[in-house]
């Protein structure tokens, strides 16, 4: 992990996924999932464009992933639908 001194430790979303696993912050995560969270979760740390990619400060991302509740296998496509009426 980077030193706490100095400026931000900017990494691509792909590198973020790799480092989170390597540093034991999460058991496993893909860069696709990190990208999805960056787009959809308003609590995700700010990202900046770098060419055609996006970068995030690793030091800001670690607390986000340490406190995030994983919902593996949850059916998000059904979220918000009213329950079916009994016939």
Protein backbone atom coordinates (compact mmCIF):
# COMPACT_ATOMS: atom_id res chain seq x y z
CA UNK A 1 0.00 0.00 0.00
CA UNK A 2 1.18 3.52 -0.72
CA UNK A 3 2.61 5.79 1.95
CA UNK A 4 0.16 8.11 3.70
CA UNK A 5 2.32 11.13 2.87
CA UNK A 6 2.32 13.05 -0.38
CA UNK A 7 -0.35 13.51 -3.00
CA UNK A 8 -3.06 11.17 -4.16
CA UNK A 9 -2.22 7.63 -5.28
CA UNK A 10 -4.15 7.62 -8.56
CA UNK A 11 -4.80 4.22 -10.16
CA UNK A 12 -6.93 2.99 -13.04
CA UNK A 13 -10.08 1.04 -12.17
CA UNK A 14 -8.40 -2.12 -13.48
CA UNK A 15 -5.37 -1.53 -11.22
CA UNK A 16 -7.70 -0.68 -8.34
CA UNK A 17 -9.39 -4.09 -8.60
CA UNK A 18 -6.00 -5.85 -8.71
CA UNK A 19 -4.60 -3.94 -5.71
CA UNK A 20 -7.73 -4.36 -3.58
CA UNK A 21 -7.36 -8.15 -3.90
CA UNK A 22 -3.56 -8.13 -3.53
CA UNK A 23 -3.76 -5.98 -0.36
CA UNK A 24 -6.52 -8.15 1.13
CA UNK A 25 -9.13 -5.39 1.19
CA UNK A 26 -11.61 -7.64 -0.65
CA UNK A 27 -11.46 -11.37 -1.34
CA UNK A 28 -12.11 -10.89 -5.05
CA UNK A 29 -13.50 -8.28 -7.44
CA UNK A 30 -13.30 -7.71 -11.18
CA UNK A 31 -12.44 -4.45 -12.88
CA UNK A 32 -15.85 -4.65 -14.56
CA UNK A 33 -17.54 -4.59 -11.14
CA UNK A 34 -15.37 -1.69 -10.01
CA UNK A 35 -16.34 0.20 -13.16
CA UNK A 36 -20.02 -0.55 -12.56
CA UNK A 37 -19.79 0.72 -8.97
CA UNK A 38 -17.98 3.86 -10.15
CA UNK A 39 -20.84 4.59 -12.56
CA UNK A 40 -23.81 3.64 -10.38
CA UNK A 41 -22.91 4.20 -6.71
CA UNK A 42 -23.05 7.84 -5.60
CA UNK A 43 -20.85 6.96 -2.59
CA UNK A 44 -17.99 5.76 -4.82
CA UNK A 45 -14.92 8.02 -4.52
CA UNK A 46 -14.55 10.62 -7.28
CA UNK A 47 -12.95 9.45 -10.51
CA UNK A 48 -11.08 11.50 -13.10
CA UNK A 49 -10.74 10.83 -16.81
CA UNK A 50 -7.31 9.77 -18.03
CA UNK A 51 -7.44 9.27 -21.78
CA UNK A 52 -10.22 6.76 -22.42
CA UNK A 53 -9.97 5.35 -18.89
CA UNK A 54 -10.88 6.60 -15.43
CA UNK A 55 -8.65 6.85 -12.37
CA UNK A 56 -9.39 7.00 -8.65
CA UNK A 57 -7.33 7.79 -5.56
CA UNK A 58 -6.46 4.41 -4.03
CA UNK A 59 -6.41 5.90 -0.53
CA UNK A 60 -10.00 7.12 -0.92
CA UNK A 61 -11.17 3.82 -2.45
CA UNK A 62 -9.86 1.53 0.33
CA UNK A 63 -12.24 2.83 3.06
CA UNK A 64 -15.14 2.65 0.58
CA UNK A 65 -14.48 -1.02 -0.14
CA UNK A 66 -13.76 -1.91 3.51
CA UNK A 67 -17.17 -0.60 4.64
CA UNK A 68 -19.20 -1.58 1.56
CA UNK A 69 -21.80 -4.34 2.01
CA UNK A 70 -21.48 -6.97 -0.71
CA UNK A 71 -24.74 -8.31 -2.11
CA UNK A 72 -23.54 -11.13 -4.32
CA UNK A 73 -26.35 -12.83 -6.20
CA UNK A 74 -29.00 -10.27 -5.26
CA UNK A 75 -31.65 -9.79 -7.95
CA UNK A 76 -31.39 -6.06 -8.57
CA UNK A 77 -33.71 -6.33 -11.59
CA UNK A 78 -36.62 -7.02 -9.21
CA UNK A 79 -35.79 -4.19 -6.85
CA UNK A 80 -38.58 -1.67 -6.59
CA UNK A 81 -41.30 -3.84 -8.14
CA UNK A 82 -44.56 -4.09 -6.22
CA UNK A 83 -45.38 -7.59 -4.91
CA UNK A 84 -47.70 -9.73 -7.02
CA UNK A 85 -51.28 -9.93 -5.84
CA UNK A 86 -52.47 -13.35 -4.64
CA UNK A 87 -55.00 -14.95 -6.95
